[in-house]
Short mmCIF file of C-alpha atoms in Angstrom, two decimals:
data_model
loop_
_atom_site.label_atom_id
_atom_site.label_comp_id
_atom_site.label_asym_id
_atom_site.label_seq_id
_atom_site.Cartn_x
_atom_site.Cartn_y
_atom_site.Cartn_z
CA MET A 267 53.90 -3.70 45.56
CA ALA A 268 52.76 -6.56 43.29
CA PHE A 269 49.44 -8.10 43.97
CA LYS A 270 49.09 -11.66 43.19
CA GLN A 271 46.18 -12.04 40.49
CA THR A 272 43.67 -14.80 41.42
CA ARG A 273 40.80 -16.18 39.42
CA LEU A 274 37.51 -16.14 41.32
CA ARG A 275 35.60 -19.53 41.33
CA VAL A 276 32.16 -19.37 40.81
CA PRO A 277 30.30 -21.50 43.34
CA HIS A 278 28.19 -24.37 42.02
CA GLY A 279 24.72 -23.39 40.86
CA ILE A 280 25.55 -19.92 40.26
CA GLY A 281 26.85 -20.10 36.58
CA PRO A 282 24.99 -20.80 33.42
CA THR A 283 22.77 -23.78 33.99
CA LYS A 284 21.66 -26.32 31.18
CA GLU A 285 18.29 -24.60 31.46
CA ASN A 286 19.56 -21.00 30.85
CA ARG A 287 21.87 -22.52 28.16
CA ARG A 288 18.87 -24.08 26.51
CA ILE A 289 17.03 -20.81 26.60
CA ARG A 290 19.54 -18.69 24.89
CA SER A 291 20.00 -21.36 22.47
CA CYS A 292 16.33 -21.29 21.77
CA SER A 293 16.28 -17.55 21.55
CA SER A 294 19.21 -17.45 19.15
CA SER A 295 17.33 -19.99 17.00
CA ARG A 296 14.25 -17.96 16.76
CA ARG A 297 16.27 -14.76 15.78
CA ARG A 298 17.94 -16.88 13.04
CA ARG A 299 14.60 -18.08 11.87
CA GLY A 300 13.12 -14.76 12.07
CA ARG A 301 16.11 -13.35 9.98
CA ARG A 302 15.67 -16.13 7.53
CA GLY A 303 11.76 -15.43 7.23
CA ARG A 304 12.25 -11.68 6.66
CA LYS A 305 14.71 -12.50 3.77
CA ARG A 306 12.35 -15.07 2.08
CA MET A 307 9.56 -12.43 2.56
CA GLU A 308 11.78 -9.73 0.84
CA SER A 309 12.83 -12.30 -1.88
CA GLN A 310 9.11 -13.15 -2.56
CA LEU A 311 8.16 -9.55 -2.82
CA ASN A 312 10.93 -8.71 -5.17
CA PHE A 313 9.91 -11.65 -7.38
CA ASN A 314 6.13 -10.71 -7.21
CA ILE A 315 7.09 -6.90 -8.28
CA GLU A 316 9.10 -7.91 -11.12
CA ASN A 317 6.78 -10.70 -12.27
CA SER A 318 3.90 -8.29 -12.16
CA PHE A 319 5.51 -5.99 -14.86
CA ASP A 320 7.38 -8.54 -16.77
CA SER A 321 4.47 -11.03 -17.15
CA CYS A 322 2.29 -8.37 -18.71
CA TYR A 323 4.78 -6.45 -21.08
CA SER A 324 7.60 -7.49 -23.34
CA TYR A 325 11.21 -7.20 -22.13
CA CYS A 326 11.71 -3.91 -24.20
CA ALA A 327 8.79 -2.07 -22.33
CA ARG A 328 11.07 -0.93 -19.61
CA GLN A 329 13.25 0.89 -22.01
CA ALA A 330 10.54 2.18 -24.08
CA LEU A 331 9.05 3.82 -21.01
CA ASP A 332 12.35 5.06 -19.84
CA GLU A 333 12.73 7.01 -23.02
CA LEU A 334 9.47 8.97 -22.22
CA PRO A 335 10.41 12.59 -20.49
CA HIS A 336 7.48 12.35 -18.12
CA SER A 337 7.32 11.70 -14.41
CA PHE A 338 5.11 8.77 -13.55
CA THR A 339 4.96 5.47 -11.72
CA ILE A 340 3.05 2.02 -12.37
CA THR A 341 1.64 0.32 -9.30
CA ASP A 342 0.04 -3.15 -8.85
CA PRO A 343 -3.04 -3.36 -6.64
CA SER A 344 -2.94 -7.15 -6.47
CA ILE A 345 0.30 -7.14 -4.63
CA SER A 346 0.29 -6.73 -0.72
CA GLY A 347 0.75 -2.86 -0.12
CA HIS A 348 -0.19 -1.78 -3.64
CA PRO A 349 3.41 -1.30 -4.25
CA ILE A 350 5.10 0.72 -7.06
CA VAL A 351 6.53 -1.69 -9.75
CA PHE A 352 8.02 0.77 -12.09
CA ALA A 353 9.17 4.37 -11.84
CA SER A 354 10.19 6.45 -14.78
CA LYS A 355 13.48 8.35 -15.09
CA GLY A 356 11.48 11.61 -15.02
CA PHE A 357 9.90 10.62 -11.71
CA LEU A 358 13.24 9.75 -10.09
CA LYS A 359 14.57 13.19 -11.41
CA VAL A 360 11.75 15.10 -9.88
CA PHE A 361 11.66 13.36 -6.48
CA GLY A 362 15.25 12.82 -6.17
CA TYR A 363 15.24 9.03 -5.26
CA THR A 364 16.95 6.21 -6.92
CA LYS A 365 15.04 3.43 -8.46
CA ASP A 366 15.79 0.98 -5.48
CA GLU A 367 14.47 3.22 -3.07
CA VAL A 368 11.23 3.58 -4.83
CA VAL A 369 10.40 0.39 -6.43
CA GLY A 370 8.25 -1.66 -3.86
CA LYS A 371 7.08 1.32 -1.76
CA ASN A 372 3.59 2.65 -1.66
CA GLY A 373 3.02 6.18 -2.87
CA ARG A 374 2.32 7.32 0.55
CA VAL A 375 5.89 7.66 1.33
CA PHE A 376 6.02 11.00 -1.03
CA GLN A 377 3.27 12.64 1.34
CA GLY A 378 4.13 14.82 4.45
CA PRO A 379 2.65 16.69 7.28
CA LYS A 380 0.91 19.40 5.07
CA THR A 381 -0.52 16.88 2.37
CA ASP A 382 -4.33 17.22 2.36
CA ARG A 383 -5.92 14.24 3.82
CA LYS A 384 -9.11 14.86 1.87
CA SER A 385 -7.11 14.88 -1.40
CA VAL A 386 -5.49 11.40 -0.29
CA MET A 387 -9.08 10.00 0.50
CA GLU A 388 -10.32 11.06 -3.00
CA ILE A 389 -7.37 9.20 -4.44
CA ARG A 390 -8.26 6.04 -2.40
CA GLU A 391 -11.91 6.54 -3.55
CA ALA A 392 -10.98 6.52 -7.19
CA ILE A 393 -8.86 3.44 -6.79
CA ARG A 394 -11.62 1.43 -4.98
CA GLU A 395 -14.10 2.61 -7.87
CA GLU A 396 -11.21 1.71 -10.71
CA ARG A 397 -11.71 5.03 -12.25
CA SER A 398 -9.62 7.94 -13.45
CA MET A 399 -9.18 11.13 -11.79
CA GLN A 400 -7.13 14.42 -11.53
CA ILE A 401 -5.97 16.34 -8.26
CA ASN A 402 -3.75 18.87 -6.98
CA LEU A 403 -1.72 17.47 -4.33
CA LEU A 404 1.30 18.51 -2.15
CA ASN A 405 4.17 16.10 -2.24
CA TYR A 406 7.60 16.05 -0.85
CA ARG A 407 11.03 15.38 -2.51
CA LYS A 408 13.48 13.20 -0.87
CA ASP A 409 15.34 16.19 0.71
CA GLY A 410 12.05 16.98 2.42
CA THR A 411 11.19 20.02 0.13
CA PRO A 412 7.36 20.24 -0.58
CA PHE A 413 6.04 21.10 -3.89
CA TRP A 414 2.59 21.09 -5.69
CA MET A 415 1.80 18.78 -8.52
CA LEU A 416 -1.04 17.63 -10.74
CA PHE A 417 -1.66 14.01 -9.86
CA HIS A 418 -3.45 11.97 -12.82
CA LEU A 419 -4.36 8.56 -11.90
CA SER A 420 -5.73 6.05 -14.61
CA PRO A 421 -6.41 2.28 -14.43
CA VAL A 422 -4.99 -0.38 -16.66
CA PHE A 423 -7.40 -2.85 -17.78
CA SER A 424 -7.18 -6.38 -19.14
CA LYS A 425 -8.98 -6.76 -22.51
CA GLN A 426 -9.58 -10.51 -21.76
CA ASP A 427 -11.46 -10.26 -18.53
CA GLY A 428 -11.72 -6.43 -17.66
CA ARG A 429 -9.85 -6.62 -14.45
CA VAL A 430 -7.43 -3.87 -13.35
CA ILE A 431 -3.97 -5.06 -13.98
CA HIS A 432 -1.93 -1.76 -12.97
CA PHE A 433 -2.52 1.87 -12.19
CA VAL A 434 -0.66 4.63 -13.84
CA GLY A 435 0.06 7.93 -11.82
CA VAL A 436 1.56 10.82 -13.73
CA GLN A 437 3.01 13.85 -11.72
CA VAL A 438 2.99 17.12 -13.40
CA PRO A 439 4.68 19.85 -11.38
CA ILE A 440 2.57 22.99 -10.95
CA SER A 441 4.09 26.37 -11.52
CA PRO A 442 3.34 28.60 -8.24
CA PRO A 443 1.20 31.68 -8.98
CA ARG A 444 2.71 34.97 -8.92
CA ARG A 445 2.41 36.60 -5.60
CA PRO A 446 2.40 40.28 -4.41
CA ARG A 447 6.08 41.45 -3.67
CA TRP A 448 5.20 42.03 -0.01
CA LEU A 449 3.58 38.78 0.28
CA ALA A 450 6.41 36.88 -1.46
CA SER A 451 9.00 38.66 0.97
CA GLY A 452 7.83 36.41 3.82
CA VAL A 453 5.30 38.74 5.49
CA VAL A 454 2.56 36.01 5.97
CA ARG A 455 4.92 33.66 7.83
CA ASN A 456 7.43 36.18 9.29
CA GLY A 457 6.37 38.11 12.54
CA ALA A 458 8.92 40.79 12.22
CA ASN A 459 7.73 41.76 8.43
CA MET A 460 4.13 41.44 9.54
CA CYS A 461 4.80 44.02 12.13
CA GLU A 462 6.40 46.47 9.57
CA GLU A 463 3.43 46.02 7.51
CA VAL A 464 0.97 46.82 10.32
CA ASP A 465 3.02 49.80 11.16
CA ARG A 466 2.90 51.07 7.52
CA VAL A 467 -0.86 50.32 7.29
CA CYS A 468 -1.72 52.22 10.64
CA GLY A 469 0.98 54.96 10.42
CA ASN A 470 3.53 53.49 12.94
CA THR A 471 1.08 53.95 15.94
CA ASN A 472 3.10 51.23 18.04
CA ILE A 473 0.31 48.61 17.87
CA MET A 474 0.59 45.44 19.77
CA PHE A 475 -0.71 42.42 18.70
CA GLY A 476 -2.56 41.58 21.86
CA SER A 477 -4.68 44.92 21.53
CA CYS A 478 -8.32 45.02 20.59
CA ARG A 479 -7.96 46.10 16.82
CA ARG A 480 -10.92 48.71 16.93
CA GLU A 481 -9.66 50.11 20.04
CA VAL A 482 -6.17 51.06 18.57
CA CYS A 483 -7.12 54.03 16.47
CA SER A 484 -9.67 56.82 16.80
CA ASP A 485 -12.75 56.89 15.06
CA THR A 486 -12.00 59.45 12.28
CA PRO A 487 -12.94 58.04 8.72
CA VAL A 488 -9.06 58.04 7.70
CA GLU A 489 -8.03 55.90 10.71
CA LEU A 490 -11.01 53.64 10.34
CA SER A 491 -9.93 52.69 6.97
CA ARG A 492 -6.37 51.97 8.37
CA VAL A 493 -8.01 49.70 10.93
CA LEU A 494 -10.03 47.89 8.00
CA ALA A 495 -6.85 47.51 6.28
CA LEU A 496 -4.96 45.91 9.24
CA GLU A 497 -7.79 43.65 9.98
CA SER A 498 -7.28 42.34 6.08
CA VAL A 499 -3.78 41.98 6.90
CA LEU A 500 -3.98 40.14 10.14
CA ASP A 501 -6.75 37.90 8.88
CA ASP A 502 -4.89 36.85 5.74
CA SER A 503 -1.60 35.97 8.00
CA SER A 504 -3.71 34.14 10.63
CA ARG A 505 -5.12 32.00 7.86
CA GLY A 506 -1.73 31.51 5.84
CA LEU A 507 0.41 31.14 9.09
CA GLY A 508 2.46 27.88 8.67
CA ILE A 509 -0.15 26.63 6.05
CA GLU A 510 0.91 26.00 2.24
CA GLU A 511 -1.47 27.87 -0.13
CA THR A 512 -3.28 25.77 -2.43
CA CYS A 513 -1.93 25.72 -6.15
CA GLU A 514 -4.44 25.00 -9.03
CA ALA A 515 -3.04 23.59 -12.04
CA SER A 516 -3.40 25.51 -15.18
CA LYS A 517 -4.99 24.22 -18.27
CA LEU A 518 -1.90 23.68 -20.04
CA GLU A 519 -0.62 21.54 -16.98
CA ARG A 520 -3.75 19.54 -17.21
CA GLN A 521 -3.27 19.03 -21.04
CA LYS A 522 0.48 17.90 -20.22
CA ALA A 523 -0.86 15.16 -17.92
CA GLU A 524 -3.55 13.89 -20.55
CA ASP A 525 -0.76 13.77 -23.25
CA ALA A 526 1.58 11.93 -20.86
CA ILE A 527 -1.11 9.28 -20.04
CA ASN A 528 -1.91 8.84 -23.89
CA LYS A 529 1.76 8.25 -24.54
CA ILE A 530 2.30 5.90 -21.68
CA PHE A 531 -0.85 3.77 -22.63
CA SER A 532 0.47 3.69 -26.26
CA VAL A 533 3.56 2.03 -24.90
CA LEU A 534 1.85 -0.25 -22.67
CA THR A 535 -0.73 -1.29 -25.23
CA ARG A 536 2.00 -2.16 -27.88
CA HIS A 537 4.20 -4.06 -25.66
CA SER A 538 1.33 -6.21 -24.03
CA GLU A 539 0.34 -7.34 -27.51
CA LEU A 540 3.80 -8.99 -27.77
CA THR A 541 2.94 -11.28 -24.77
CA GLY A 542 -0.51 -11.96 -25.60
CA ARG A 543 -1.76 -9.94 -22.23
CA PHE A 544 -3.60 -7.39 -24.03
CA VAL A 545 -4.15 -4.19 -21.92
CA CYS A 546 -6.23 -0.88 -22.66
CA ALA A 547 -7.14 2.29 -20.72
CA GLU A 548 -10.96 1.66 -20.75
CA ARG A 549 -12.77 -1.47 -19.60
CA HIS A 550 -14.30 -3.04 -22.67
CA SER A 551 -16.09 -5.77 -20.68
CA LEU A 552 -17.18 -6.44 -17.19
CA PRO A 553 -14.76 -8.28 -14.86
CA GLY A 554 -15.06 -11.96 -15.31
CA ALA A 555 -16.55 -14.14 -12.49
CA GLY A 556 -14.08 -14.75 -9.72
CA ILE A 557 -12.11 -11.70 -10.44
CA LEU A 558 -11.80 -9.37 -7.28
CA SER A 559 -11.89 -5.51 -7.30
CA SER A 560 -8.61 -3.77 -6.79
CA SER A 561 -10.19 -2.38 -3.34
CA LEU A 562 -10.75 -6.03 -2.13
CA ASN A 563 -7.18 -6.94 -3.26
CA ILE A 564 -5.75 -4.19 -1.42
CA SER A 565 -7.73 -4.71 1.78
CA LEU A 566 -6.88 -8.40 1.71
CA GLY A 567 -3.01 -7.46 1.04
CA ARG A 568 -2.89 -5.98 4.53
CA ILE A 569 -3.58 -9.47 6.08
CA LYS A 570 0.05 -10.99 6.66
CA GLN A 571 -0.97 -14.57 7.58
CA SER A 572 -1.13 -17.58 5.09
CA PHE A 573 -4.77 -17.88 3.71
CA VAL A 574 -6.53 -18.22 0.37
CA LEU A 575 -10.00 -17.19 -0.78
CA THR A 576 -12.20 -19.49 -2.72
CA ASP A 577 -15.29 -18.81 -4.71
CA PRO A 578 -18.23 -21.80 -4.22
CA HIS A 579 -20.19 -20.26 -7.05
CA LEU A 580 -17.70 -21.09 -9.50
CA PRO A 581 -17.15 -24.47 -11.10
CA ASP A 582 -14.50 -26.58 -9.18
CA MET A 583 -14.58 -23.72 -6.36
CA PRO A 584 -11.21 -22.11 -7.47
CA ILE A 585 -8.82 -20.00 -5.53
CA VAL A 586 -9.69 -16.14 -6.35
CA TYR A 587 -7.02 -14.80 -3.87
CA ALA A 588 -3.67 -16.09 -2.31
CA SER A 589 -1.88 -14.32 0.27
CA ASP A 590 1.99 -13.77 0.11
CA ALA A 591 2.48 -15.79 3.13
CA PHE A 592 0.62 -18.64 1.33
CA LEU A 593 2.91 -18.58 -1.48
CA ARG A 594 5.96 -18.55 0.71
CA LEU A 595 4.46 -21.54 2.64
CA THR A 596 3.75 -23.66 -0.46
CA GLY A 597 6.53 -22.18 -2.94
CA TYR A 598 4.09 -21.64 -5.72
CA ALA A 599 3.65 -18.42 -7.79
CA ARG A 600 0.47 -16.51 -7.92
CA ASN A 601 -0.38 -17.19 -11.37
CA GLU A 602 0.18 -20.88 -10.62
CA VAL A 603 -2.37 -20.83 -7.85
CA LEU A 604 -5.18 -18.45 -8.95
CA GLY A 605 -8.10 -20.23 -10.95
CA HIS A 606 -7.26 -23.63 -9.58
CA ASN A 607 -8.84 -25.83 -6.83
CA CYS A 608 -6.95 -26.21 -3.56
CA ARG A 609 -6.56 -30.13 -4.23
CA PHE A 610 -3.26 -29.38 -5.85
CA LEU A 611 -1.81 -29.19 -2.17
CA SER A 612 -2.78 -32.89 -1.69
CA GLY A 613 -0.64 -35.90 -2.25
CA ALA A 614 -0.18 -39.63 -2.05
CA ASP A 615 -0.29 -39.62 1.76
CA THR A 616 -3.04 -37.24 2.31
CA ASP A 617 -5.88 -38.51 4.28
CA PHE A 618 -9.10 -38.91 2.22
CA SER A 619 -11.30 -38.94 5.37
CA THR A 620 -10.09 -35.41 6.26
CA LEU A 621 -10.70 -34.19 2.47
CA TYR A 622 -14.12 -35.64 3.01
CA GLN A 623 -14.59 -33.62 6.11
CA ILE A 624 -13.47 -30.52 4.53
CA LYS A 625 -16.12 -31.23 1.58
CA GLU A 626 -18.79 -31.64 3.83
CA SER A 627 -18.32 -28.51 5.85
CA ILE A 628 -18.36 -26.37 2.67
CA GLN A 629 -21.56 -28.29 1.54
CA THR A 630 -23.19 -27.42 4.86
CA GLU A 631 -21.83 -23.82 4.88
CA GLN A 632 -20.10 -24.57 8.28
CA ALA A 633 -16.63 -23.80 9.65
CA CYS A 634 -14.32 -26.52 10.46
CA THR A 635 -10.57 -27.16 11.45
CA VAL A 636 -8.45 -30.16 10.55
CA ARG A 637 -4.85 -31.35 10.52
CA ILE A 638 -4.10 -32.40 6.96
CA LEU A 639 -0.82 -33.44 5.25
CA ASN A 640 -0.24 -31.14 2.32
CA TYR A 641 2.73 -30.90 -0.02
CA ARG A 642 4.73 -27.87 -1.52
CA LYS A 643 5.70 -27.04 -5.18
CA ASP A 644 8.83 -29.01 -4.38
CA LYS A 645 7.02 -32.04 -3.29
CA SER A 646 8.07 -31.61 0.19
CA SER A 647 5.33 -32.37 2.86
CA PHE A 648 4.29 -30.34 5.83
CA TRP A 649 1.42 -30.82 8.40
CA ASN A 650 -1.07 -28.12 7.93
CA TYR A 651 -3.26 -27.00 10.58
CA LEU A 652 -6.01 -25.88 8.31
CA HIS A 653 -9.22 -23.80 9.32
CA MET A 654 -12.07 -23.40 6.84
CA SER A 655 -14.96 -20.86 7.16
CA PRO A 656 -17.66 -19.15 5.05
CA VAL A 657 -17.44 -15.51 4.36
CA ARG A 658 -20.90 -13.79 4.08
CA ASN A 659 -21.52 -10.59 2.29
CA ALA A 660 -23.64 -7.81 3.70
CA SER A 661 -26.87 -9.61 2.48
CA GLY A 662 -25.84 -12.66 4.44
CA LYS A 663 -25.17 -14.90 1.63
CA VAL A 664 -21.85 -17.00 1.56
CA ALA A 665 -19.62 -15.00 -0.99
CA TYR A 666 -16.45 -16.97 -0.38
CA PHE A 667 -14.69 -19.53 1.72
CA VAL A 668 -11.52 -18.56 3.38
CA GLY A 669 -8.76 -21.15 4.06
CA VAL A 670 -6.23 -20.14 6.78
CA GLN A 671 -2.90 -22.38 6.76
CA ILE A 672 -0.41 -22.75 9.80
CA GLU A 673 2.38 -25.08 9.43
CA GLU A 674 2.19 -27.48 12.31
CA GLY A 675 5.91 -26.95 13.31
CA CYS A 676 5.14 -23.38 14.08
CA LYS A 677 1.57 -23.67 15.19
CA ASN A 678 2.47 -23.38 19.12
CA GLN A 679 2.46 -19.45 18.93
CA ASP A 680 3.46 -16.54 16.99
CA ARG A 681 5.18 -13.36 17.84
CA ASN A 682 2.22 -12.02 19.73
CA GLY A 683 1.77 -15.10 21.56
CA LEU A 684 -1.38 -16.07 19.99
CA CYS A 685 -2.48 -19.60 20.14
CA PRO A 686 -3.49 -21.13 16.58
CA GLU A 687 -7.35 -20.79 17.10
CA MET A 688 -6.84 -17.20 17.61
CA ARG A 689 -4.75 -16.70 14.70
CA HIS A 690 -7.47 -18.54 12.73
CA CYS A 691 -10.10 -16.25 14.03
CA SER A 692 -8.05 -13.14 13.44
CA VAL A 693 -7.51 -13.82 9.86
CA VAL A 694 -11.10 -14.97 9.21
CA GLY A 695 -12.54 -11.85 10.84
CA ALA A 696 -10.25 -9.48 8.81
CA VAL A 697 -11.39 -11.25 5.73
CA LYS A 698 -15.12 -10.86 6.82
CA VAL A 699 -14.69 -6.99 7.24
CA ALA A 700 -13.11 -6.48 4.19
CA VAL A 701 -15.64 -8.41 2.15
CA ARG A 702 -18.55 -7.04 4.07
CA SER A 703 -17.34 -3.40 3.81
CA LEU A 704 -17.00 -3.71 -0.03
CA SER A 705 -20.35 -5.18 -0.46
CA MET A 706 -21.99 -2.62 1.73
CA GLY A 707 -20.28 0.28 -0.48
CA ALA A 708 -20.52 1.32 -3.88
CA GLY A 709 -19.08 -1.22 -6.44
CA PRO A 710 -16.36 -0.33 -8.86
CA SER A 711 -17.22 1.71 -11.81
CA ARG A 712 -18.10 -0.24 -14.99
CA SER A 713 -18.04 2.90 -17.34
#
């Protein structure tokens, strides 16, 4: 029996309305803008990473470093996330990654569940103090296998102004110490083997792990010695159960790390001279005025919004830090921004009364919020919802001014639904925390 196929008619008002279609269209537009924004962010990050290395060393530096047999990476603390900007062939071979999987990532991706947190904090402290250090560290290869290595960290200083340009990290695998045969067979981590060892020590007296140790055997001297031996086995196993034993680097391995660092710096020094950006392994002069420490650069790099930091104590109040989001918004490169006053964003149609209002707030050390017409590098204009605020150090003195930019077309809300005023406040608060935390702690090493 055949049925006639009929098409159901949707009553008027039930189907998609103009409002629903408009909402779906807006959602699709936001997703497209989000994808374009992520692509721009990735493109800008890749440019910063390549420029970080190529602007300091000649084009032959990569090839010269790849000829070295050592495992090492070079990182840039001035880029958001303190990413790897160069990884040697030896490093890729040891860890099992490809170049594209490593460059642009932070070194923490090689850590794992058994990596000692205290050791990681010691590395972060050395970066904050801008000094060299050696430490034994448990890292993980791409396939998940852990291995012990000697990690040697060394800052790369600029000869001109004394600031840290890069950090070099050398990894020397540590040979595991020779272990007793019964320990190497898995007694510490294998319950069955542990029971066999217990039976051997105590004469196969059917000991249960839940028993009280001193009630298992009688009080004869021979059996008491067995009980003490059993305690030693169980104590060692409980300490080592599921925990990797610490490996110490030998003198030979420490010397290998030193030799690797010396050879790497020989290459970097030679190839930096060809570009006029002279680098060295030791700081020959104090950082120049307006040069931010590596620690503050890293802290500010975690803030994802568009902002700049200016130094009012220097002539013409230059920019000393510019976020990646600011570079994307304006189209400038970091080296085109740092050391310059913010007036390069102004143009023919910028309102001078607004500029005067900003100048007046700086002189009175007060915060202000303005709507100002600014210009990108390509000369296209945009309305900037700008907030300026003083940033005081731990002693209460104004150390910097922060300027937070929100393009007016995107100012209604962000992904978290925050209004522009709240976004301004969140950036200013994060910058103040970073600056005050640094001024309260120990300053960078000048030795």
